[in-house]
XYZ file of C-alpha atoms in Angstrom:
499
model
C 78.171 175.907 242.488
C 74.450 176.649 242.783
C 72.778 176.011 246.144
C 69.983 173.568 246.914
C 66.632 175.365 246.510
C 64.944 176.452 249.731
C 61.197 175.719 250.169
C 58.919 178.507 249.085
C 57.276 178.670 252.493
C 60.354 180.581 253.582
C 59.274 183.529 251.466
C 57.252 185.295 254.206
C 60.092 184.780 256.693
C 62.542 186.389 254.301
C 60.304 189.414 253.924
C 59.819 189.638 257.689
C 63.587 189.556 258.143
C 63.933 192.248 255.483
C 61.397 194.392 257.373
C 63.321 193.839 260.594
C 66.622 194.849 258.995
C 64.896 197.855 257.398
C 63.589 198.979 260.791
C 66.939 198.423 262.504
C 68.818 200.411 259.876
C 66.142 203.103 259.968
C 66.596 203.449 263.730
C 70.367 203.893 263.566
C 70.328 205.924 260.321
C 67.141 207.926 260.498
C 65.575 210.230 257.917
C 65.909 213.919 258.901
C 62.224 214.450 259.650
C 62.858 218.033 260.767
C 64.277 219.010 257.371
C 61.401 217.298 255.547
C 58.859 219.072 257.756
C 60.592 222.416 257.310
C 60.474 222.075 253.523
C 56.802 221.064 253.579
C 56.017 224.187 255.572
C 58.354 226.465 253.666
C 58.974 225.431 250.043
C 61.455 228.297 249.735
C 63.910 226.098 251.629
C 64.558 224.041 248.529
C 68.310 224.618 248.896
C 68.530 222.295 251.904
C 70.694 219.385 250.794
C 68.199 216.887 252.223
C 65.399 218.114 249.937
C 67.131 219.924 247.086
C 67.054 217.058 244.601
C 63.493 216.311 245.666
C 62.443 219.734 244.386
C 63.990 218.924 241.005
C 62.329 215.491 240.899
C 58.951 217.179 241.409
C 59.773 219.407 238.427
C 60.604 216.289 236.417
C 57.348 214.631 237.382
C 55.461 217.715 236.186
C 57.452 218.062 232.926
C 59.485 214.910 232.157
C 62.619 215.593 230.150
C 62.529 219.371 230.501
C 65.750 221.122 231.641
C 65.832 221.674 235.395
C 66.134 225.055 237.054
C 68.615 223.921 239.702
C 72.090 223.789 238.113
C 73.324 221.434 240.842
C 70.870 218.742 239.740
C 70.637 219.505 236.046
C 72.539 216.259 235.402
C 69.469 214.169 236.323
C 67.440 215.493 233.381
C 67.092 212.030 231.824
C 66.885 209.933 234.994
C 63.241 209.647 234.283
C 62.009 206.248 235.461
C 60.415 207.380 238.702
C 59.439 210.914 237.609
C 57.602 209.367 234.652
C 55.903 206.857 236.953
C 54.860 209.753 239.162
C 53.684 211.734 236.128
C 51.644 208.898 234.607
C 50.069 207.790 237.891
C 49.628 211.318 239.223
C 51.452 210.434 242.432
C 51.646 213.117 245.125
C 55.115 214.124 246.262
C 55.212 211.961 249.425
C 54.219 208.843 247.467
C 56.807 209.557 244.775
C 59.564 210.011 247.365
C 58.439 206.910 249.281
C 59.476 204.751 246.318
C 63.114 205.188 247.381
C 62.705 203.578 250.844
C 60.563 200.910 249.174
C 63.592 200.156 247.006
C 65.661 199.734 250.191
C 63.232 197.110 251.442
C 63.227 195.288 248.105
C 67.041 195.324 247.932
C 67.292 193.888 251.459
C 64.746 191.207 250.603
C 66.723 190.213 247.505
C 70.013 190.121 249.470
C 68.382 187.859 252.051
C 66.918 185.636 249.332
C 70.278 185.158 247.609
C 72.049 184.385 250.882
C 69.385 181.927 252.009
C 69.666 180.094 248.683
C 73.246 179.421 249.725
C 71.942 177.899 252.964
C 73.380 180.679 255.096
C 71.847 180.631 258.594
C 69.241 183.193 259.565
C 71.525 184.976 262.033
C 74.389 185.204 259.560
C 71.987 186.319 256.830
C 70.590 189.111 258.990
C 74.086 190.276 259.940
C 75.255 190.256 256.305
C 72.146 192.172 255.214
C 72.844 194.851 257.850
C 76.471 195.142 256.747
C 75.450 195.460 253.093
C 72.649 197.880 253.932
C 74.612 200.219 256.201
C 76.130 202.183 253.323
C 75.674 205.462 251.517
C 73.237 204.052 248.939
C 70.862 203.227 251.787
C 71.382 206.511 253.622
C 70.640 208.682 250.586
C 67.563 206.677 249.656
C 66.226 207.065 253.182
C 67.578 210.472 254.240
C 67.615 212.640 251.092
C 64.529 213.154 248.967
C 64.639 212.338 245.265
C 67.510 209.823 245.398
C 66.647 206.351 244.087
C 70.008 204.699 244.694
C 68.291 201.708 246.275
C 66.780 200.763 242.904
C 70.123 201.081 241.152
C 71.689 198.773 243.733
C 68.784 196.346 243.335
C 69.275 196.357 239.552
C 73.005 195.654 239.907
C 72.311 192.780 242.299
C 69.663 191.380 239.957
C 72.135 191.559 237.079
C 74.674 189.634 239.140
C 72.537 187.098 241.009
C 69.005 186.804 239.567
C 68.102 183.223 238.697
C 66.379 184.046 235.423
C 67.887 185.815 232.442
C 64.696 187.773 231.934
C 65.178 189.445 235.323
C 68.691 190.427 234.230
C 67.430 191.750 230.908
C 64.692 193.755 232.645
C 67.213 195.292 235.047
C 69.476 196.292 232.141
C 66.474 197.848 230.433
C 65.145 200.068 233.215
C 68.122 200.680 235.545
C 70.006 203.174 233.305
C 66.938 205.425 233.480
C 67.371 205.513 237.262
C 71.054 206.435 237.034
C 73.332 206.325 233.996
C 76.167 204.990 236.154
C 74.575 201.564 235.882
C 76.526 201.385 232.618
C 79.812 201.770 234.533
C 79.038 199.016 237.024
C 77.281 196.537 234.740
C 80.556 194.801 233.686
C 81.375 194.208 237.359
C 77.895 192.801 237.959
C 78.188 190.472 234.945
C 81.625 189.347 236.130
C 80.099 188.460 239.502
C 77.398 186.556 237.647
C 80.051 184.560 235.805
C 81.825 183.756 239.057
C 78.606 182.733 240.810
C 76.473 180.949 238.225
C 72.954 179.858 239.135
C 73.599 176.845 236.943
C 76.447 175.784 234.627
C 76.325 177.819 231.429
C 76.992 176.151 228.081
C 78.657 177.842 225.166
C 75.271 178.144 223.478
C 73.955 180.142 226.452
C 76.732 182.710 226.361
C 74.953 185.122 224.030
C 71.795 185.122 226.125
C 73.659 185.271 229.419
C 75.987 188.148 228.546
C 75.310 189.255 224.973
C 71.728 190.418 225.507
C 72.567 192.537 228.608
C 75.507 194.061 226.724
C 73.269 194.844 223.734
C 70.640 196.486 225.958
C 73.269 198.633 227.664
C 74.794 199.698 224.344
C 71.315 200.563 223.060
C 70.792 202.835 226.067
C 74.153 204.513 225.474
C 73.191 205.135 221.840
C 69.847 206.654 222.818
C 71.180 208.684 225.726
C 74.242 210.102 223.998
C 72.846 210.111 220.486
C 69.135 210.863 220.264
C 68.872 212.678 223.587
C 72.339 214.207 223.517
C 71.252 217.170 221.425
C 68.259 217.822 223.685
C 70.208 217.781 226.919
C 71.037 220.764 229.084
C 74.812 221.381 229.271
C 74.983 219.865 232.748
C 73.264 216.695 231.525
C 76.136 215.941 229.148
C 79.332 214.193 230.172
C 81.592 217.068 229.140
C 79.368 219.704 230.714
C 79.120 217.819 233.999
C 82.842 217.186 234.355
C 83.709 220.739 233.307
C 81.414 222.230 235.955
C 82.127 220.056 238.980
C 85.638 218.568 238.624
C 84.655 215.790 241.078
C 88.091 214.189 240.971
C 89.712 217.423 242.189
C 88.622 216.878 245.806
C 91.431 216.529 248.381
C 92.888 213.039 248.573
C 91.783 212.659 252.181
C 88.212 213.510 251.225
C 88.334 210.933 248.412
C 89.465 208.246 250.854
C 86.829 209.235 253.382
C 84.164 209.211 250.674
C 85.231 205.771 249.481
C 85.115 204.392 253.037
C 81.757 206.019 253.809
C 80.204 204.550 250.697
C 80.344 200.904 251.838
C 81.880 201.142 255.330
C 82.061 197.557 256.715
C 80.872 196.297 253.340
C 84.431 196.789 252.096
C 85.383 193.702 254.109
C 83.044 191.666 251.918
C 84.493 193.209 248.759
C 87.977 192.230 249.955
C 86.695 188.724 250.691
C 85.275 188.471 247.162
C 88.573 189.458 245.584
C 90.630 187.217 247.905
C 88.453 184.142 247.407
C 87.731 184.551 243.693
C 91.065 185.758 242.334
C 92.973 182.464 242.744
C 90.307 180.482 240.921
C 90.550 181.640 237.331
C 91.041 184.549 234.977
C 87.531 185.848 235.790
C 88.697 186.095 239.398
C 91.579 188.312 238.341
C 89.151 190.286 236.188
C 86.984 190.826 239.261
C 89.890 192.431 241.119
C 90.612 194.683 238.156
C 86.953 195.685 237.762
C 86.598 196.460 241.471
C 89.571 198.814 241.191
C 88.308 200.404 237.968
C 84.810 200.969 239.349
C 86.301 202.507 242.482
C 88.346 204.980 240.449
C 85.536 205.679 237.988
C 83.061 206.257 240.792
C 85.259 208.765 242.599
C 86.220 210.505 239.348
C 82.691 210.966 238.012
C 80.590 211.768 241.072
C 80.291 214.823 243.248
C 78.658 212.597 245.881
C 81.731 210.518 246.669
C 80.111 208.114 249.105
C 77.122 207.412 246.884
C 79.332 206.412 243.998
C 80.525 203.370 245.954
C 77.111 201.739 245.525
C 78.513 200.555 242.179
C 80.583 198.017 244.162
C 77.485 196.367 245.671
C 77.632 193.197 243.479
C 81.187 192.473 244.635
C 80.171 192.915 248.280
C 77.315 190.418 247.981
C 79.586 188.040 246.066
C 82.006 188.196 249.004
C 79.225 187.178 251.412
C 78.262 184.281 249.137
C 81.824 183.040 248.776
C 82.288 183.178 252.542
C 79.058 181.245 253.001
C 80.308 178.665 250.519
C 83.662 178.237 252.230
C 82.008 178.273 255.692
C 84.959 179.338 257.866
C 84.520 178.628 261.580
C 84.564 182.326 262.431
C 81.874 183.357 259.915
C 79.003 183.810 262.399
C 81.084 185.752 264.926
C 82.735 187.813 262.210
C 79.477 188.837 260.565
C 77.856 189.711 263.894
C 80.849 191.850 264.857
C 80.814 193.575 261.461
C 77.067 194.232 261.735
C 77.467 195.737 265.219
C 80.296 197.952 264.013
C 78.286 198.996 260.954
C 75.445 200.142 263.195
C 77.544 201.847 265.866
C 80.305 203.567 263.887
C 79.556 207.155 262.814
C 77.977 207.382 259.383
C 78.358 210.215 256.885
C 77.201 211.241 253.452
C 80.359 212.585 251.838
C 80.275 215.098 249.010
C 83.353 216.567 247.373
C 82.835 219.885 249.195
C 81.037 218.872 252.404
C 80.316 216.053 254.847
C 76.859 215.428 256.305
C 76.525 213.173 259.372
C 73.676 210.669 259.532
C 71.952 210.507 262.932
C 69.862 207.945 264.742
C 66.097 208.108 265.271
C 66.019 209.768 268.704
C 68.172 212.629 267.449
C 65.916 213.280 264.453
C 62.728 213.078 266.525
C 64.190 215.597 268.962
C 64.962 217.879 266.018
C 61.238 218.107 265.298
C 60.733 220.006 268.557
C 64.146 221.685 268.674
C 65.336 222.175 265.092
C 68.870 223.328 264.491
C 70.457 225.431 261.782
C 68.231 226.508 258.924
C 65.310 224.596 260.445
C 65.381 226.752 263.573
C 63.257 229.923 263.953
C 65.922 231.343 266.254
C 68.463 231.008 263.429
C 66.409 233.208 261.121
C 65.502 235.694 263.835
C 69.141 236.234 264.797
C 70.134 236.420 261.143
C 67.401 239.000 260.569
C 68.550 241.100 263.507
C 72.088 241.103 262.132
C 70.854 242.099 258.666
C 68.756 244.872 260.224
C 71.782 246.238 262.083
C 73.703 246.240 258.813
C 70.919 248.185 257.081
C 69.839 245.325 254.791
C 66.143 245.695 255.538
C 64.947 243.489 252.693
C 66.990 240.503 253.865
C 66.035 241.181 257.468
C 62.319 241.129 256.692
C 62.702 237.882 254.735
C 64.500 236.296 257.695
C 61.907 237.463 260.216
C 59.169 236.098 257.961
C 60.913 232.721 257.831
C 61.218 232.723 261.624
C 57.483 233.382 261.871
C 56.682 230.520 259.528
C 58.918 228.108 261.456
C 58.026 229.106 264.985
C 55.223 227.502 266.971
C 54.962 230.703 269.054
C 56.587 233.387 266.900
C 55.790 236.409 269.067
C 59.407 237.538 269.159
C 59.793 237.291 265.373
C 56.563 239.243 264.847
C 57.875 241.927 267.191
C 61.197 242.206 265.350
C 59.440 242.437 261.982
C 57.063 245.032 263.371
C 59.961 247.175 264.568
C 61.586 246.855 261.151
C 58.436 247.931 259.361
C 57.972 250.832 261.770
C 61.542 251.926 260.983
C 60.550 252.007 257.299
C 57.392 254.009 258.207
C 55.116 251.114 257.174
C 52.971 251.804 260.194
C 49.824 249.867 259.279
C 51.848 246.702 258.600
C 53.840 247.253 261.775
C 50.622 247.521 263.782
C 49.458 244.183 262.318
C 52.654 242.543 263.490
C 52.340 244.024 266.989
C 48.749 242.800 267.077
C 50.042 239.287 266.413
C 52.450 239.713 269.320
C 49.545 240.521 271.652
C 47.681 237.448 270.405
C 50.630 235.099 270.697
C 51.849 236.460 274.034
C 49.267 238.691 275.750
C 51.411 238.888 278.899
C 54.211 240.584 276.971
C 53.957 244.338 277.698
C 56.130 245.242 274.703
C 53.523 243.951 272.252
C 50.906 246.319 273.624
C 53.472 249.110 274.032
C 54.693 248.974 270.433
C 51.142 248.736 269.134
C 50.354 251.852 271.141
C 53.257 253.567 269.342
C 51.802 252.533 265.977
C 48.301 253.642 266.997
C 49.542 257.071 267.978
C 51.559 257.481 264.778
C 48.447 256.543 262.775
C 46.436 259.252 264.575
C 44.447 256.891 266.781
C 45.164 258.382 270.202
C 42.263 256.585 271.905
C 43.470 253.184 270.732
C 47.007 254.124 271.746
C 45.824 254.995 275.249
C 43.923 251.699 275.571
C 46.933 249.655 274.419
C 49.305 251.552 276.705
C 47.051 250.960 279.699
C 47.050 247.236 278.874
C 50.858 247.301 278.647
C 51.027 248.872 282.104
C 48.616 246.279 283.465
C 50.817 243.348 282.439
C 54.216 245.059 282.771
C 56.428 244.723 285.794
C 57.530 247.667 287.921
C 60.960 247.631 286.327
C 59.366 247.691 282.880
C 57.275 250.730 283.796
C 60.406 252.558 284.970
C 62.075 252.198 281.557
C 62.975 255.623 280.088
C 61.237 254.959 276.768
C 58.037 253.978 278.581
C 58.082 257.127 280.686
C 58.808 259.293 277.662
C 55.920 257.752 275.688
C 53.553 258.161 278.655
C 54.358 261.854 278.839
C 53.788 262.405 275.115
C 50.558 260.417 275.133
C 49.320 262.362 278.171
C 49.884 265.666 276.352
C 47.844 264.486 273.347
C 44.958 262.878 275.238
C 44.894 264.973 278.400
C 45.164 261.755 280.414
C 48.087 261.035 282.732
């Protein structure tokens, strides 16, 4: 069943095609640059879903194997491959996180290589790579920091379709330290390998082909549950994780949506694999059973419902290979239509308790200049004003401070924080904030006016008079007729003897 080898000179073209597919997918499913920038400016925003695991991965890189502070990500305590690499090499955070998109590129290159070995045309190969790439495993690796799903998918594909056994053995050795769920999907990957042999396997090869991978996986299970089990935080144990999250308790509609969002158009290739392989032999029937079991196991053991469908990746690639082997007349048109739909249909990252849309590049670039939600200074300023009205001055000050840190021209946030501090009789700090208002927006009369108030309260009548005169110079006639302005002018005149 193996394909005729393709000349090695095709190697650069395969990588160029992988880069093209990577760029195309990155355009339609862009990283949230605004969220990344917000976190870099304000590390306190570590609760943003786009960066939350990234904060825990940085903790791992600093202290591999130590329990994590964030209970939501305590389960990744022993997913140490990349944190240890970062620790040993002293990688900065951006370089450590960049390994995930690098895994996307490598996975695409391997998909293209396997398809080209089957003599699939370049157009069909590109379309199939887009369909296989436009899934949750790709989105998380590109859009959420600290997720290395791309390497888990690459390991599963290597286990199923690598030409050499040593590549399979290596994948079984390192992949469980990326994500323990490799153990759940490895039988499916090995079944795909049996259905798509690189060369006919003799009975003498059976132990090397399947026995060694099984032994390596069992060795990991023994180490992870045995030696490391007693050193694990409660959330890093199977019982502790399931007791805390109850991932299978999500509404049935959410489970279906999560399953769809995980592979999207890739499910068509999984169906093709089952339809084309099942009639052939008992392993074909086993494939259908394993696809169903992995689907159920993924949804039942993961809070991130869409991500868990990456475990089906070997079956999806097998479907593309079987279609290429049968060469139906509609294959080119069908793959192009599926690729277009995969790019144009709305994409989501589905969690048991929330759904996050994935946007295209223009949207995320616009968010850099006009951030929304928790990345917006206006969000924090309005939230601070509400907290101030409710008498929660501590929360209000924290919100105003966040608005200042986010804003390019935070004069309004400085003014609100200054008024808050003046309310609490922290006059020197209030004056500093009003000074910032005059620097950020010197044509704003209120900045000078409120600083004049602070000056007078601090006993500096001369400075108050100077600031008030500046406020009058830049203020409009309607501003000067405000009752509070007239009242302050009268009081200041009595103290300084100046009208």
